[in-house]
mmCIF file of C-alpha atoms in Angstrom:
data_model
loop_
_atom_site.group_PDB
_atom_site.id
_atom_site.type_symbol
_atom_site.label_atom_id
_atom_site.label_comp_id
_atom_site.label_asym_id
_atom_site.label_seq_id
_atom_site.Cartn_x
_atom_site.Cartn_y
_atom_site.Cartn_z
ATOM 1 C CA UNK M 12 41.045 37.340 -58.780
ATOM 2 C CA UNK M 13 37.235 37.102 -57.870
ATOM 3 C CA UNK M 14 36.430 35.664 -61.245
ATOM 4 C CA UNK M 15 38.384 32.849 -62.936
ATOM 5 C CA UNK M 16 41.016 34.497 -65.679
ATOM 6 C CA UNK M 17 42.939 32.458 -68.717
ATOM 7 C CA UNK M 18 46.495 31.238 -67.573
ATOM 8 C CA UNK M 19 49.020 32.861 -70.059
ATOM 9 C CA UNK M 20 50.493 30.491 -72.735
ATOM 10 C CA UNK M 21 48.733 27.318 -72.420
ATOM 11 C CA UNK M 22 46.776 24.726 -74.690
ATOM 12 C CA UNK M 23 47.053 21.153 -75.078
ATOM 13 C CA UNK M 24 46.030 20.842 -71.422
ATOM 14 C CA UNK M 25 44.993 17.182 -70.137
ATOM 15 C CA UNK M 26 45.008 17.775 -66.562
ATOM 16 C CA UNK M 27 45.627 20.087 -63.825
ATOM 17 C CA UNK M 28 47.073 19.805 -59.776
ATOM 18 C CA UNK M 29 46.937 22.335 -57.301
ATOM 19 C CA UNK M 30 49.767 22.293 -54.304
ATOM 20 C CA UNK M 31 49.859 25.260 -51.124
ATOM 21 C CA UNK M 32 50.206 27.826 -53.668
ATOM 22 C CA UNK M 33 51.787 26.128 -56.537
ATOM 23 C CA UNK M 34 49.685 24.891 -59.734
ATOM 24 C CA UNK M 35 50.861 22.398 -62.096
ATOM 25 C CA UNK M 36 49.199 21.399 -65.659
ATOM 26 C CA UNK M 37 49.870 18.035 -67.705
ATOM 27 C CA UNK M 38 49.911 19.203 -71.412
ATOM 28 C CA UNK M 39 49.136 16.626 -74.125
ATOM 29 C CA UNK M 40 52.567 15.881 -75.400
ATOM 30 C CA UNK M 41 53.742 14.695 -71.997
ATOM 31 C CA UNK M 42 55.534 17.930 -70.592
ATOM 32 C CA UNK M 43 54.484 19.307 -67.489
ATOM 33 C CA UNK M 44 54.075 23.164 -67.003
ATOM 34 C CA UNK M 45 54.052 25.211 -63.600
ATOM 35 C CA UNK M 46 53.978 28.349 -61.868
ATOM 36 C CA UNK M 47 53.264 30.198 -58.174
ATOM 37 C CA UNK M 48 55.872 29.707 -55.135
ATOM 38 C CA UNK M 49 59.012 28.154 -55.396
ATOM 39 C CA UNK M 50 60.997 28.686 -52.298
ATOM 40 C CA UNK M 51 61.466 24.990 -52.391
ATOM 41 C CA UNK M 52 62.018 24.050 -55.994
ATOM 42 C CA UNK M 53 58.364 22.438 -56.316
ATOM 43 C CA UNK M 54 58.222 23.893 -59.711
ATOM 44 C CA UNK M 55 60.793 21.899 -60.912
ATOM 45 C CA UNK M 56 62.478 24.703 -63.391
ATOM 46 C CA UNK M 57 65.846 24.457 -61.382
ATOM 47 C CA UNK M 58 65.587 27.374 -59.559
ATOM 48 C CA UNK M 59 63.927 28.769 -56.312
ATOM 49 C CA UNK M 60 62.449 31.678 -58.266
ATOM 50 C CA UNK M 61 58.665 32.105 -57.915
ATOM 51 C CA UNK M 62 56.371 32.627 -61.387
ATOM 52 C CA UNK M 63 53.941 34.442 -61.830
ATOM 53 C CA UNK M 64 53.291 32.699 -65.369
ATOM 54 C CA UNK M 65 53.996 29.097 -66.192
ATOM 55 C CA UNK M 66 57.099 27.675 -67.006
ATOM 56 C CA UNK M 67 58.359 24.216 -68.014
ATOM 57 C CA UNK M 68 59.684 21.592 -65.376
ATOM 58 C CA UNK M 69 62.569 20.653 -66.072
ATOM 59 C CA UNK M 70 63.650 17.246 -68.166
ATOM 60 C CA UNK M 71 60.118 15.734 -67.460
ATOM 61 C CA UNK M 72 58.590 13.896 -70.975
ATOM 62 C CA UNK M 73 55.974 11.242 -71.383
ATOM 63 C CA UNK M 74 54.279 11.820 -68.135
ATOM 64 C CA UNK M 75 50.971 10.705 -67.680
ATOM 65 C CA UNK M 76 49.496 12.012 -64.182
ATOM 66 C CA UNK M 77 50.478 14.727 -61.774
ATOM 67 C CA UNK M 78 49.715 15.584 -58.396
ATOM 68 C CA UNK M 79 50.766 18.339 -55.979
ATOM 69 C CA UNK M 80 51.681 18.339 -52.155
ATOM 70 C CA UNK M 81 51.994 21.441 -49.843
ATOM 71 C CA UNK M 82 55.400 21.914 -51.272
ATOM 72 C CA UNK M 83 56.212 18.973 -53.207
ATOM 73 C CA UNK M 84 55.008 17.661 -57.137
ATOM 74 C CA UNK M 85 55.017 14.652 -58.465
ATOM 75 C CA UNK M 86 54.621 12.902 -62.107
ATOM 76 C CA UNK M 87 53.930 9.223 -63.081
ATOM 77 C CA UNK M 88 55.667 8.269 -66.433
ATOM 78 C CA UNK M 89 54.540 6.135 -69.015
ATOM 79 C CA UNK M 90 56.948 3.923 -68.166
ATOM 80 C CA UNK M 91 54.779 3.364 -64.001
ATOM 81 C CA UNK M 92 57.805 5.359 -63.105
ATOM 82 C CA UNK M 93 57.474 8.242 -60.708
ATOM 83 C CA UNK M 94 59.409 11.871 -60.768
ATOM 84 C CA UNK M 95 59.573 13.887 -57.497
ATOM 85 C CA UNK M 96 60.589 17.309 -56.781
ATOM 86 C CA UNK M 97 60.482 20.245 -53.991
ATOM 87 C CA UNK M 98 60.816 20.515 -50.529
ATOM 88 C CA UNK M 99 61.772 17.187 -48.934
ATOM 89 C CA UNK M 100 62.277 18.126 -45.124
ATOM 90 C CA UNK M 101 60.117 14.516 -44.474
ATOM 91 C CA UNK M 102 61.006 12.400 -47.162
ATOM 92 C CA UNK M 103 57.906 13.368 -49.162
ATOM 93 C CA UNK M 104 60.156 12.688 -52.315
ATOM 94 C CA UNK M 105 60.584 9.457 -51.289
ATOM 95 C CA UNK M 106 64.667 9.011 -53.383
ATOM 96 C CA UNK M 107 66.018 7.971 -49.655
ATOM 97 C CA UNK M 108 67.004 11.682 -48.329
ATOM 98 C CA UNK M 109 65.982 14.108 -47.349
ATOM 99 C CA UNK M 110 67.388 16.478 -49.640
ATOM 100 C CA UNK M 111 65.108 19.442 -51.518
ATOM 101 C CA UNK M 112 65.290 19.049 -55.322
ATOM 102 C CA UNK M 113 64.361 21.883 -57.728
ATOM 103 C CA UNK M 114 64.387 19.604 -60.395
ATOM 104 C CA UNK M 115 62.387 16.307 -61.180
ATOM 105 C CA UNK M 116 64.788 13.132 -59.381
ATOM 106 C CA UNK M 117 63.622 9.539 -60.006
ATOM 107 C CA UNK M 118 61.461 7.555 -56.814
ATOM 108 C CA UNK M 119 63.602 4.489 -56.633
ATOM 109 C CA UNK M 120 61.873 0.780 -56.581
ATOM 110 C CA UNK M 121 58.496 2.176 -57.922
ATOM 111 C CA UNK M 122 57.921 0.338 -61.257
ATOM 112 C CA UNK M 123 54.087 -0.029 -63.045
ATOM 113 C CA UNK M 124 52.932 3.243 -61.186
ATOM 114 C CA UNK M 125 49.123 4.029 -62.961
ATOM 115 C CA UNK M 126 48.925 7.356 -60.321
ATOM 116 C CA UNK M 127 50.192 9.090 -57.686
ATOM 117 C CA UNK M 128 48.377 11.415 -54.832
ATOM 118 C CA UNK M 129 50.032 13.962 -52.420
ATOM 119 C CA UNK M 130 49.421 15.508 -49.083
ATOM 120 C CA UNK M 131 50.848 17.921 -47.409
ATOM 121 C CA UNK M 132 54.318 16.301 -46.824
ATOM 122 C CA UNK M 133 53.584 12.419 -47.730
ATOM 123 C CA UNK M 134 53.315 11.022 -51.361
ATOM 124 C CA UNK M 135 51.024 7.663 -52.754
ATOM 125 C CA UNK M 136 51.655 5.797 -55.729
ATOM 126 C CA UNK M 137 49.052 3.428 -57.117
ATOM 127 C CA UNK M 138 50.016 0.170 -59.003
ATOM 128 C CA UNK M 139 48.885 -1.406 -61.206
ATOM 129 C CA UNK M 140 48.096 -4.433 -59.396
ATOM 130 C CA UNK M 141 45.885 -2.511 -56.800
ATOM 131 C CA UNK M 142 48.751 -1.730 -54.502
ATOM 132 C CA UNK M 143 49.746 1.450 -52.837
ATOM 133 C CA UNK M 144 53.314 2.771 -51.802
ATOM 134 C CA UNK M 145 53.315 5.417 -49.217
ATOM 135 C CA UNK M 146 55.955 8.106 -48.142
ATOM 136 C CA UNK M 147 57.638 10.858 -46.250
ATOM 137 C CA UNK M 148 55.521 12.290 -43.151
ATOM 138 C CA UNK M 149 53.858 9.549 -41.312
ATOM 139 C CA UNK M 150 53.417 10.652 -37.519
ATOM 140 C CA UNK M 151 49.392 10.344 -38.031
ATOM 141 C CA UNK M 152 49.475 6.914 -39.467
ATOM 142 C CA UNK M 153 48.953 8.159 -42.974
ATOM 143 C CA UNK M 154 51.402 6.065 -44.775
ATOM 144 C CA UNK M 155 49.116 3.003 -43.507
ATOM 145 C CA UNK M 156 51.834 1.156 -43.162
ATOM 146 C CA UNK M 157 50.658 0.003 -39.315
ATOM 147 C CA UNK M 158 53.066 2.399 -38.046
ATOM 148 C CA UNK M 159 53.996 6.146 -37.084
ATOM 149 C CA UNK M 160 57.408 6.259 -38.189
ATOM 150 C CA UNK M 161 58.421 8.743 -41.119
ATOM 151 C CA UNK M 162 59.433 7.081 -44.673
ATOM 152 C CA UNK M 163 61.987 8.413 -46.882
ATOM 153 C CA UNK M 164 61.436 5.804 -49.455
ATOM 154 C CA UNK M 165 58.162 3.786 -50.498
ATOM 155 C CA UNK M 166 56.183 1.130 -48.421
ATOM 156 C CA UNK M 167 53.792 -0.885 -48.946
ATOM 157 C CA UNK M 168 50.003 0.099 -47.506
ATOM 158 C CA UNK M 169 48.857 -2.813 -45.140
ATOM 159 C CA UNK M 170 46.417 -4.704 -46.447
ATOM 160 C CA UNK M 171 45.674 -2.587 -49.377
ATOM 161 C CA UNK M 172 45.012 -5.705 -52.227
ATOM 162 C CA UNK M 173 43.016 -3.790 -55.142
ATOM 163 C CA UNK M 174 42.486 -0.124 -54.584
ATOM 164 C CA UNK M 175 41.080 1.706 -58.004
ATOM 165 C CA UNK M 176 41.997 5.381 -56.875
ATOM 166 C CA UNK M 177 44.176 7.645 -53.603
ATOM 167 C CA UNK M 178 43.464 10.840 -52.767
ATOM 168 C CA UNK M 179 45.210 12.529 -49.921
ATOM 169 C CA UNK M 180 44.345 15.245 -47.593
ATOM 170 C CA UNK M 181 46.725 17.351 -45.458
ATOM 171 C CA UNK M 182 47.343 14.339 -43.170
ATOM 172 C CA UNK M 183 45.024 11.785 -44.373
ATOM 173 C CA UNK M 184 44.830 9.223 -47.002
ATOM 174 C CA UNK M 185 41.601 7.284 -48.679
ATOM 175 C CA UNK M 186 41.528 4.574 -51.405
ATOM 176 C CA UNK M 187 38.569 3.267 -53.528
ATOM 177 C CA UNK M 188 38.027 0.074 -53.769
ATOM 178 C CA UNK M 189 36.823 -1.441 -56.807
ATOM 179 C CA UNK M 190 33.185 -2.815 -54.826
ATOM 180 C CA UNK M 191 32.546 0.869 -54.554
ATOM 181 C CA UNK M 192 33.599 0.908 -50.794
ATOM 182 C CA UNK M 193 36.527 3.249 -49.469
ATOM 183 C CA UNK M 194 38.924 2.779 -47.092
ATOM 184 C CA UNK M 195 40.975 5.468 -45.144
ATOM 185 C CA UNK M 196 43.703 6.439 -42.941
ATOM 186 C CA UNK M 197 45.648 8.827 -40.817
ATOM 187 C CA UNK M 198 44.767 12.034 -38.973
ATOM 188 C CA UNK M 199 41.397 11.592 -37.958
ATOM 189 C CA UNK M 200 40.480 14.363 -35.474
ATOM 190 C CA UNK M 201 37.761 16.375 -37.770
ATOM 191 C CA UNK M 202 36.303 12.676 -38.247
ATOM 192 C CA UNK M 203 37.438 12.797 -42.242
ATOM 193 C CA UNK M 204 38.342 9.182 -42.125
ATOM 194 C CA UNK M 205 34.532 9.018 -42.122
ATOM 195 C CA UNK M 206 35.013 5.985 -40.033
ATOM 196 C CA UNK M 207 32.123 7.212 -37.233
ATOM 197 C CA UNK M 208 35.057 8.225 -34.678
ATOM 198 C CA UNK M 209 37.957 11.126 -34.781
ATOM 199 C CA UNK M 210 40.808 7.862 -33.981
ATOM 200 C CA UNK M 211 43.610 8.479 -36.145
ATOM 201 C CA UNK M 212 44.454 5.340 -37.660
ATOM 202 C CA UNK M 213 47.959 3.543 -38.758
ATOM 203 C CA UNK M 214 45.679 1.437 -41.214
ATOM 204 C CA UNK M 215 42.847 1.076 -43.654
ATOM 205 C CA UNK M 216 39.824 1.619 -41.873
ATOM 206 C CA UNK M 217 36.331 1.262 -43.632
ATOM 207 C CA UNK M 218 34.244 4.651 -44.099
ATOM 208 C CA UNK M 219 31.308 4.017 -42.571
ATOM 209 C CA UNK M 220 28.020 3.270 -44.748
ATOM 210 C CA UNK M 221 29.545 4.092 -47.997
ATOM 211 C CA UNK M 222 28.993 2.332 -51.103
ATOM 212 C CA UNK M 223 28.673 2.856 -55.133
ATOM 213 C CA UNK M 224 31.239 5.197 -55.066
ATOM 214 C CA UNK M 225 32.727 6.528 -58.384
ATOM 215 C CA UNK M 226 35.382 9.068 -56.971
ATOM 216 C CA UNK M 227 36.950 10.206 -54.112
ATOM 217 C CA UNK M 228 38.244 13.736 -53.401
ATOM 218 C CA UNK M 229 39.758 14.946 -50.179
ATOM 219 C CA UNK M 230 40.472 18.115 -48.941
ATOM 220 C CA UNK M 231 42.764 19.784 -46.235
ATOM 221 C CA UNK M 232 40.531 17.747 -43.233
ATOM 222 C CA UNK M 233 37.546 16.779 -45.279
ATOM 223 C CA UNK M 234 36.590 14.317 -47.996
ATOM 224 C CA UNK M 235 33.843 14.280 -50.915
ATOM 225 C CA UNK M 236 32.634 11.052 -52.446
ATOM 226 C CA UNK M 237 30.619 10.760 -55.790
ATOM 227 C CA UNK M 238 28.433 7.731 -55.829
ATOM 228 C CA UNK M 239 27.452 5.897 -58.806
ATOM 229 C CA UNK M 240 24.028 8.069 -59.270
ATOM 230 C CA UNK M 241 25.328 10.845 -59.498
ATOM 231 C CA UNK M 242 24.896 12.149 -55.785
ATOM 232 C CA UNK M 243 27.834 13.307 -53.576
ATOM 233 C CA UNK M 244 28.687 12.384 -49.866
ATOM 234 C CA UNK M 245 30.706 14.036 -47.905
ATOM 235 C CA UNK M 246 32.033 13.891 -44.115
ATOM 236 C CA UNK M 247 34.975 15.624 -41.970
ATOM 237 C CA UNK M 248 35.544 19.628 -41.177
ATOM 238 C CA UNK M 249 32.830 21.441 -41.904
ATOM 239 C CA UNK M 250 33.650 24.712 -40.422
ATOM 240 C CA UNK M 251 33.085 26.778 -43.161
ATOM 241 C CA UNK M 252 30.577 24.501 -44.738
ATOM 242 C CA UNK M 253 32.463 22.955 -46.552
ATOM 243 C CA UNK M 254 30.080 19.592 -46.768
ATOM 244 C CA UNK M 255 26.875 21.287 -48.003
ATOM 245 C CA UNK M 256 24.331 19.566 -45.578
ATOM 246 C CA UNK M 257 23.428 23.097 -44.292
ATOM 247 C CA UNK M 258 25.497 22.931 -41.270
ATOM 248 C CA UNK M 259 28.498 23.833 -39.502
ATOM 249 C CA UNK M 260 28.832 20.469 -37.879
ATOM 250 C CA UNK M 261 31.755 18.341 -38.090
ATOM 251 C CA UNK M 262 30.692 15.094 -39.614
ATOM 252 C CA UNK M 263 32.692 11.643 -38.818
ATOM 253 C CA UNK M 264 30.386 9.727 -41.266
ATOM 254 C CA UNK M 265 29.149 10.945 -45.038
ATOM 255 C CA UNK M 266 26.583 12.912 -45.116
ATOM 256 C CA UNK M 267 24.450 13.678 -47.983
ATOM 257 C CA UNK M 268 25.543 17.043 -50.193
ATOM 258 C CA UNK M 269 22.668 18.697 -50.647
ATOM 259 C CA UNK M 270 20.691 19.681 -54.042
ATOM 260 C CA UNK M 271 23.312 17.922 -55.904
#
């Protein structure tokens, strides 16, 4: 489809996620709806059969916040507990294995959870203190956890105190901060850690020059940021141009977006 059509069957819709070619939508009474691929159960129904329209995931109520991976989903509870499902081949589930689940299992030792993000096969969960848990893939650094070694349960992000959002991109991380400054991490070689260099990095690195940010959003290997007045920065790949400063230049720094 060219032009955007009405997904079949829903209302009550709070929020939406998009994974590799899987949607998910939060509906106001705390179920969670899905549809697109399922070779890996990341449509949580209990099966590995692909939809074409949505259909419920499985045993999930009272959920708060979803986000999707490449082939992995994940739902925060009102509880600040976290549900994970789909493919799991790096621990992006983060329940210890490594073990694909077509249903909705419980991430262990995650309590007061306010949101999660996912990449494309590692998972954050924000606390409520201003925390982040990382897991699963890790071999850029984007679990920030000072190391490249994979996860198949939660750690802690180093020195990560009071972060207000996470976004993730294919193998990157950022977090606001609640001074309107953002910090990032991982795969760095389109420069979308926006730190002035395309150095991966195993840690929170400041993104250079930014401040009075409202929202972060990352794509696959670039990252937008809304400031505070309204305008939008953004830095990283910029092949297609996909940063709107009139180029095709890869950015390692934000960049204004223009006419916004």
């Amino acid at each position: 489809r060219s032009t955007p059509v009405t997904v079949s069957g829903l209302t009550g819709t709070v929020a939406v996620a998009a994974g590799s070619s899987h949607s998910l939508v939060l509906l106001e009474s705390g179920a969670v709806k899905a549809w697109g691929s399922n070779g890996n159960g990341q449509l949580g129904d209990g099966t590995v059969t692909a939809r074409s329209t949505p259909v419920t995931v499985s045993g999930l109520t009272g959920t708060v916040a979803v986000a999707a991976g490449s082939a992995h989903s994940l739902a925060v509870r009102s509880d600040g507990t976290v549900r994970a499902w789909g493919l799991n081949g790096n621990g992006q589930l983060g329940d210890g294995t490594t073990t694909q689940r077509n249903s909705p299992g419980v991430v262990p030792g995650l309590t007061g959870v306010v949101a999660v993000a996912a990449g494309s096969a590692h998972s954050l969960a924000l606390l409520s203190d201003g925390t982040v848990r990382a897991w699963g893939l890790n071999t850029y650094g984007q679990l920030g956890d000072g190391t490249t070694t994979q996860r198949n349960s939660p750690v802690a992000v180093s020195g990560l105190a009071r972060a207000v959002s996470v976004t993730a991109g294919n193998n990157d991380t950022l977090a606001l901060l609640p001074d309107g400054t953002a910090r990032g991490w991982g795969l760095n070689t389109s420069g979308q850690l926006g730190d002035g260099t395309t150095t991966s990095r195993g840690a929170p690195t400041a993104v250079s020059g930014l401040a009075g940010v409202a929202a972060l959003g990352a794509g696959g290997t670039h990252v937008l940021a809304v400031g505070a007045d309204g305008t939008v920065r953004a830095w990283g790949d910029n092949t297609y141009g996909q940063l709107g400063d009139g180029s095709l230049a890869m950015r390692s720094t934000p960049v204004l977006v223009y006419g916004l």
